[in-house]
C-alpha positions as protocol buffer text, in pm:
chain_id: "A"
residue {
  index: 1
  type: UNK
  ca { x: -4645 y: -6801 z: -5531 }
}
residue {
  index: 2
  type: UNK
  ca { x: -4979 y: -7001 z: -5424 }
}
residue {
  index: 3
  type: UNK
  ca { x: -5021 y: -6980 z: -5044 }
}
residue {
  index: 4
  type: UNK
  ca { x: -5242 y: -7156 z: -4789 }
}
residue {
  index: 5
  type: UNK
  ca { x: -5282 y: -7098 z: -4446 }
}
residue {
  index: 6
  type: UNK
  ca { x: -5231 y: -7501 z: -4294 }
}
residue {
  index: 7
  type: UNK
  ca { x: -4925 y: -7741 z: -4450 }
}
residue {
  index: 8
  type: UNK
  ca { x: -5250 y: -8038 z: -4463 }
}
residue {
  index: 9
  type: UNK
  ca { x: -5409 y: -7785 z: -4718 }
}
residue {
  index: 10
  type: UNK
  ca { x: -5092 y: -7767 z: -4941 }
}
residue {
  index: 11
  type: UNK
  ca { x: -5291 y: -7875 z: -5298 }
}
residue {
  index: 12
  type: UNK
  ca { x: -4964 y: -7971 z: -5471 }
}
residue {
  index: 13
  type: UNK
  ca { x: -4849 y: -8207 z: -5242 }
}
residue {
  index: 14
  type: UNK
  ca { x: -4478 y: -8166 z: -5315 }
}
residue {
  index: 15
  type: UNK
  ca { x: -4565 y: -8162 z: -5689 }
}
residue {
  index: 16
  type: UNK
  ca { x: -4560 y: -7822 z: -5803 }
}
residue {
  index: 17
  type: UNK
  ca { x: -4748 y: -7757 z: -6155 }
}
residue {
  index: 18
  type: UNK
  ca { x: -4473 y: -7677 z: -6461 }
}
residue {
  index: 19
  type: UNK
  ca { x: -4556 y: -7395 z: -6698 }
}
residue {
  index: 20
  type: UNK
  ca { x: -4290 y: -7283 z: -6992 }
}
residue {
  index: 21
  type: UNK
  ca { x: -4312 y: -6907 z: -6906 }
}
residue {
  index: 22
  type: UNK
  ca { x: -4436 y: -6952 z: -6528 }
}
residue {
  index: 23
  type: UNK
  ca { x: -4219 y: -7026 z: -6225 }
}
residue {
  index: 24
  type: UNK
  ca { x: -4417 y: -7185 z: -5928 }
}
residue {
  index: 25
  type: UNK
  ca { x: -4390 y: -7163 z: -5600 }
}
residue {
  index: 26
  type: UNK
  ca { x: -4628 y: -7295 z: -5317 }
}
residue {
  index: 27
  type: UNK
  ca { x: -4620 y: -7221 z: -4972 }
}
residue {
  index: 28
  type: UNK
  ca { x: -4765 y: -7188 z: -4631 }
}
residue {
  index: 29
  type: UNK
  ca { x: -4827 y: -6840 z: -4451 }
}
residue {
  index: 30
  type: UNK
  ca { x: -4521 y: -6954 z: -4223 }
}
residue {
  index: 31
  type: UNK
  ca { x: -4290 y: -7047 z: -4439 }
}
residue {
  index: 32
  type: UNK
  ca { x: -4367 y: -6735 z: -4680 }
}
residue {
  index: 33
  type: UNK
  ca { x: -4277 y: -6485 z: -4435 }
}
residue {
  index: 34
  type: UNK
  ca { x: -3977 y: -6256 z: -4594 }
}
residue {
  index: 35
  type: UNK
  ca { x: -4063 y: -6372 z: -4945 }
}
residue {
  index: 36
  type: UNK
  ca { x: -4213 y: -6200 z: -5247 }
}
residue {
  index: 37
  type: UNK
  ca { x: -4336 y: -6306 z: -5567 }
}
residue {
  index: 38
  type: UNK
  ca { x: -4465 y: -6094 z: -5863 }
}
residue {
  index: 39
  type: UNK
  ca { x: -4804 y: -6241 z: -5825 }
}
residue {
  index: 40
  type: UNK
  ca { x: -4932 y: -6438 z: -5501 }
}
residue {
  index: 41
  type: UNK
  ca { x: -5257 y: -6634 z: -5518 }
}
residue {
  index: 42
  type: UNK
  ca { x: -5394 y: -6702 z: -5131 }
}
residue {
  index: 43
  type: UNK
  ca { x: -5630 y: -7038 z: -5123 }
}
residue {
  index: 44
  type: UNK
  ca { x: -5900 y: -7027 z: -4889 }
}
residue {
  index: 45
  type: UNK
  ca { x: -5903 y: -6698 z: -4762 }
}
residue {
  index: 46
  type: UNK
  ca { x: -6259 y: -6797 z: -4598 }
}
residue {
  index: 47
  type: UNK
  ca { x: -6439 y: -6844 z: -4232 }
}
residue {
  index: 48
  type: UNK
  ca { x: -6369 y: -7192 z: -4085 }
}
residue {
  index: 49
  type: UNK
  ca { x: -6179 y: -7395 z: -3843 }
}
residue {
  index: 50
  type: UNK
  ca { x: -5920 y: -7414 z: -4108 }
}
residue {
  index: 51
  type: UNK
  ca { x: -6003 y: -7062 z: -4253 }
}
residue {
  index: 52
  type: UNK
  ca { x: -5811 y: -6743 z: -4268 }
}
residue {
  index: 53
  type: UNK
  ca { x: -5869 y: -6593 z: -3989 }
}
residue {
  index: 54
  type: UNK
  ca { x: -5841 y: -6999 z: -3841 }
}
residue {
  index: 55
  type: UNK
  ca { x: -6055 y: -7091 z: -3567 }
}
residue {
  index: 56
  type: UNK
  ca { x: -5834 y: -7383 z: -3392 }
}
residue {
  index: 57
  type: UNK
  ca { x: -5753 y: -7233 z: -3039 }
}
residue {
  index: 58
  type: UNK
  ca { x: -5364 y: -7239 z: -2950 }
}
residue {
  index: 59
  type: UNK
  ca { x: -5256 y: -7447 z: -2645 }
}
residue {
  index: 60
  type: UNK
  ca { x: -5300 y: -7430 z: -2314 }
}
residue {
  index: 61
  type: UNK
  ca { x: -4949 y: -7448 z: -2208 }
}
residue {
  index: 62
  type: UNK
  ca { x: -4863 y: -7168 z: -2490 }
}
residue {
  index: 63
  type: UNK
  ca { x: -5087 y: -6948 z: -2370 }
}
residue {
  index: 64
  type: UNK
  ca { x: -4873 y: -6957 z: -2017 }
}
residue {
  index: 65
  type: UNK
  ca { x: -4565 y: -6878 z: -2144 }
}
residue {
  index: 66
  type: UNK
  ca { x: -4675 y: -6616 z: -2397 }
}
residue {
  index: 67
  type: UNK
  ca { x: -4598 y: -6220 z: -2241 }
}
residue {
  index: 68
  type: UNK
  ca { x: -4938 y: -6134 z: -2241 }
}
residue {
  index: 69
  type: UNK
  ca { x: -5273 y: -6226 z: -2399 }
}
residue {
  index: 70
  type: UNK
  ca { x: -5372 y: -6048 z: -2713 }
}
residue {
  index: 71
  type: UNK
  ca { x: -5638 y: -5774 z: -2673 }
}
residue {
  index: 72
  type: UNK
  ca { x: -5733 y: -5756 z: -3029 }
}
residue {
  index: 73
  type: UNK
  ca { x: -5938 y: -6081 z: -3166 }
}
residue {
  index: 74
  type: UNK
  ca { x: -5733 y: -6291 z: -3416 }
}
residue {
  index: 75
  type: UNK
  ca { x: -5430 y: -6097 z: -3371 }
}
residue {
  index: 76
  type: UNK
  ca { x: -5189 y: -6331 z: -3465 }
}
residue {
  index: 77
  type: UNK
  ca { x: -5397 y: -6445 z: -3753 }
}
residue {
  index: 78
  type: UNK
  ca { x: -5441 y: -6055 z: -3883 }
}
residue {
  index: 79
  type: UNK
  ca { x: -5072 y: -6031 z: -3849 }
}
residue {
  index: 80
  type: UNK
  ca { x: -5001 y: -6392 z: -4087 }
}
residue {
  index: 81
  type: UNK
  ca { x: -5264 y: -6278 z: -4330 }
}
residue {
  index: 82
  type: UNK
  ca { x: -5077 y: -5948 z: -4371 }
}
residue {
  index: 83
  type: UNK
  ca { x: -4774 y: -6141 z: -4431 }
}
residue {
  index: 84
  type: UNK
  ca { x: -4885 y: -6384 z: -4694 }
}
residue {
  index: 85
  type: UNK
  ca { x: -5077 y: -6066 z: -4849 }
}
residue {
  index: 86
  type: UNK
  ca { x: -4823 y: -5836 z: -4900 }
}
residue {
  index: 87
  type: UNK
  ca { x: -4542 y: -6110 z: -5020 }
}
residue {
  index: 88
  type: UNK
  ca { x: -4680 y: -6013 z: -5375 }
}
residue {
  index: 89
  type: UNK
  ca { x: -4521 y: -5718 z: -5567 }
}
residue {
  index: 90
  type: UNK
  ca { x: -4754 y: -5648 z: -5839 }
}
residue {
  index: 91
  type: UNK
  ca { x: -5073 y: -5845 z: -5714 }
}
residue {
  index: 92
  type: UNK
  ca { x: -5277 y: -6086 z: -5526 }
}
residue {
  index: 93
  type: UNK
  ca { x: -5574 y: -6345 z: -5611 }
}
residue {
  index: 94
  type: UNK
  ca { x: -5810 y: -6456 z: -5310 }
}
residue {
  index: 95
  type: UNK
  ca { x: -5951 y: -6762 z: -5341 }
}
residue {
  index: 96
  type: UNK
  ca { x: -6296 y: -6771 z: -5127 }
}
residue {
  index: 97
  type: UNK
  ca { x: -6595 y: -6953 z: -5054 }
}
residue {
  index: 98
  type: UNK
  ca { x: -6822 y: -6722 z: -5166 }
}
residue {
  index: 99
  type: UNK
  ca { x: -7064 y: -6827 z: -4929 }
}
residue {
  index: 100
  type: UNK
  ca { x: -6859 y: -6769 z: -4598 }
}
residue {
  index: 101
  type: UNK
  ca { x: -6544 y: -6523 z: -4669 }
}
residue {
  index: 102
  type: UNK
  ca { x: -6310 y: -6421 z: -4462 }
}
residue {
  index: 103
  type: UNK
  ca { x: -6397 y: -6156 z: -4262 }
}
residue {
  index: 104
  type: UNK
  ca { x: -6059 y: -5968 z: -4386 }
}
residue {
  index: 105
  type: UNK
  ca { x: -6225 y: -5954 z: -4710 }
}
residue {
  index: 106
  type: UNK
  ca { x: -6480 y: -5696 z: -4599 }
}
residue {
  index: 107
  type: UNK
  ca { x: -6171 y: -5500 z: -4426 }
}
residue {
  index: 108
  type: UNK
  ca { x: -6021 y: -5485 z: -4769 }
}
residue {
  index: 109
  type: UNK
  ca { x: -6321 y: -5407 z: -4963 }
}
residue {
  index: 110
  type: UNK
  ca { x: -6361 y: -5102 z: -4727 }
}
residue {
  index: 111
  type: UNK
  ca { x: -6017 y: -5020 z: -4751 }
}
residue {
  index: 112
  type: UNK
  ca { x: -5982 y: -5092 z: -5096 }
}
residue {
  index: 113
  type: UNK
  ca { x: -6264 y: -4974 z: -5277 }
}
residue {
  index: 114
  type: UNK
  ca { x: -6288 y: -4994 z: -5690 }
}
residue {
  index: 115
  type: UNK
  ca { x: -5925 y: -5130 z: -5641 }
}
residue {
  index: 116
  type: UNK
  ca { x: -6090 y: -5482 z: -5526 }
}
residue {
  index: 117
  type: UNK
  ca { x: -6289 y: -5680 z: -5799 }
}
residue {
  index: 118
  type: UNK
  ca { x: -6446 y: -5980 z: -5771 }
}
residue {
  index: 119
  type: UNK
  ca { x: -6440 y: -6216 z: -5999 }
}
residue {
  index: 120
  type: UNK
  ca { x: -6555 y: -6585 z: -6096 }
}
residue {
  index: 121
  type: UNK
  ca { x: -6258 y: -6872 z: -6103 }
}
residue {
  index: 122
  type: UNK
  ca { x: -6318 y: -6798 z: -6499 }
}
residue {
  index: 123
  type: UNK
  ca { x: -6232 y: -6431 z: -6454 }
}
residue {
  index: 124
  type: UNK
  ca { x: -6651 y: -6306 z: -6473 }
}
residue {
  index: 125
  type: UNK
  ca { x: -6651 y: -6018 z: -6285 }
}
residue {
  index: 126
  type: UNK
  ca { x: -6915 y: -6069 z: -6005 }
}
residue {
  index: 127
  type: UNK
  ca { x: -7142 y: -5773 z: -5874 }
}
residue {
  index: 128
  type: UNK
  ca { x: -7060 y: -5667 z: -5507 }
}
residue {
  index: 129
  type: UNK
  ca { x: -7316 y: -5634 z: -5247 }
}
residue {
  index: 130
  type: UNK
  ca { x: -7297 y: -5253 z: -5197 }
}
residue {
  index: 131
  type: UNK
  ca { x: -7400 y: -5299 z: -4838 }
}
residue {
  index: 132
  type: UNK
  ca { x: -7218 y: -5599 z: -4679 }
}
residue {
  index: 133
  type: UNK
  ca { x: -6924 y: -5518 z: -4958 }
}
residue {
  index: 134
  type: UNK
  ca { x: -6852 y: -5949 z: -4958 }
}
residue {
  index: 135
  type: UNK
  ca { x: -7151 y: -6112 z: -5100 }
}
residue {
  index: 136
  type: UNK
  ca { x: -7250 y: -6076 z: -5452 }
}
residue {
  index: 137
  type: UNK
  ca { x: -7563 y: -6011 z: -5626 }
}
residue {
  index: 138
  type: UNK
  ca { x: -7760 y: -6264 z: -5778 }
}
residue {
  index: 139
  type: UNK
  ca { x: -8077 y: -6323 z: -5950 }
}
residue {
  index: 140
  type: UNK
  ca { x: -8348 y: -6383 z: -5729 }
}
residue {
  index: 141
  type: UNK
  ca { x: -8728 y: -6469 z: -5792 }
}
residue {
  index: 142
  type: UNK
  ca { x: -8956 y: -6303 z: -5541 }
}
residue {
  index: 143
  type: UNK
  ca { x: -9281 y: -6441 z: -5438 }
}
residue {
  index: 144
  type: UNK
  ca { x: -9482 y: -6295 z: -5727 }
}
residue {
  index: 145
  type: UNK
  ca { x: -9228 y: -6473 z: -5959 }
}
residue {
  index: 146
  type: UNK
  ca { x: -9050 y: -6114 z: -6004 }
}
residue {
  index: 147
  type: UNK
  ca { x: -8718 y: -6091 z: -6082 }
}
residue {
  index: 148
  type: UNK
  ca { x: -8455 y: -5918 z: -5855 }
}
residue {
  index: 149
  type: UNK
  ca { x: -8136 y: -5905 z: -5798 }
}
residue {
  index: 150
  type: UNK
  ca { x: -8040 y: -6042 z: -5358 }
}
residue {
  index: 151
  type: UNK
  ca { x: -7714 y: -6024 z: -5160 }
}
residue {
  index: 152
  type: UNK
  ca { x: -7636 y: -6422 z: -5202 }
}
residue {
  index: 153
  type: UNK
  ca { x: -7506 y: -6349 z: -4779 }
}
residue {
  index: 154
  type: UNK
  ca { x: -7866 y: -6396 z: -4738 }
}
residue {
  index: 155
  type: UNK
  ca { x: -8004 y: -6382 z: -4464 }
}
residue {
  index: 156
  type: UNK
  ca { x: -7673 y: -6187 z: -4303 }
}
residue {
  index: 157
  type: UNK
  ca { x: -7746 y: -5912 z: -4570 }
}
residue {
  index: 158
  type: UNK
  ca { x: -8090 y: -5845 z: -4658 }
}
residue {
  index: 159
  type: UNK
  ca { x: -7993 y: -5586 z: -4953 }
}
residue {
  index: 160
  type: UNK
  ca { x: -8235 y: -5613 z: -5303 }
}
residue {
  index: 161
  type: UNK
  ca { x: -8213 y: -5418 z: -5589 }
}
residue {
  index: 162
  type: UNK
  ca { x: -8433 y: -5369 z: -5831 }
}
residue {
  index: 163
  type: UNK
  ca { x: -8248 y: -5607 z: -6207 }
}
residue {
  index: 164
  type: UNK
  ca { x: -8233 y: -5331 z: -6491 }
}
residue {
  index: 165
  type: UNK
  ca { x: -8300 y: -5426 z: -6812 }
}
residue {
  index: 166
  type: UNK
  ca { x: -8605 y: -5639 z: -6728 }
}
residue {
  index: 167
  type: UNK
  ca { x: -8934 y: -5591 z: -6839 }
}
């Protein structure tokens, strides 16, 4: 089951892809709620306006007839993304900007530990930042032309290590 968080972002467009082995399903957060799937894939699970947690305030005139106001930011939002995560049975794919990730994806890294991998879309595994657990480690060049490896969250995260292997 593929699942975004906004119908506009729905990639299939009421085409869903045919595989011989593979049944398909693609959904929004809403509409998933109460349904499982072996495998779920989440698309977008990133920072924005149209992001997971999403940024788009609710109305005015909701706010006045809901009970009371939420004390604990994005809520609501937490309480979809749980949804749409646990909908899979044996286990989910999150789909990021690896630039600007959810914040839930450092809440699951924490909670998660060597359980969470990152990967590339080609399946590469990708080497975690240790200290802000959602960027990755790259290859960086410092000013002396040495080679290092930087949290790509730069300048968020500020963690270096030193590359092994190099001479």
């Amino acid at each position: 089951m593929v699942l975004w968080r906004y119908n506009q972002l729905d990639p299939f467009r009421d085409t869903l892809p045919k595989f011989e082995h593979i049944e398909v399903s693609g959904l929004s957060f809403h509409r998933a709620k109460g349904l499982e799937a072996d495998y779920t894939i989440l698309l977008d699970v990133s920072e924005g306006d149209y992001g997971v947690p999403s940024r788009i305030e609710d109305d005015e005139l909701l706010n006045l007839v809901m009970p009371r106001p939420e004390t604990f930011e994005f809520a609501e939002e937490r309480r979809l993304f749980y949804v749409a995560l646990t909908s899979a049975t044996r286990g989910v794919f999150l789909l990021t900007n690896s630039r600007e990730p959810s914040r839930y994806i450092r809440e699951l890294s924490e909670i998660a530990g060597d359980s969470l991998r990152f990967e590339t879309i080609d399946g590469d595994p990708l080497h975690q930042c240790p200290k802000c657990r959602i960027g990755q480690l790259i290859e960086r060049k410092g000013r002396d032309n040495s080679k290092f490896l930087g949290c790509n969250q730069f300048p968020e995260c500020d963690h270096t290590e030193k590359q092994h292997g190099t001479v």
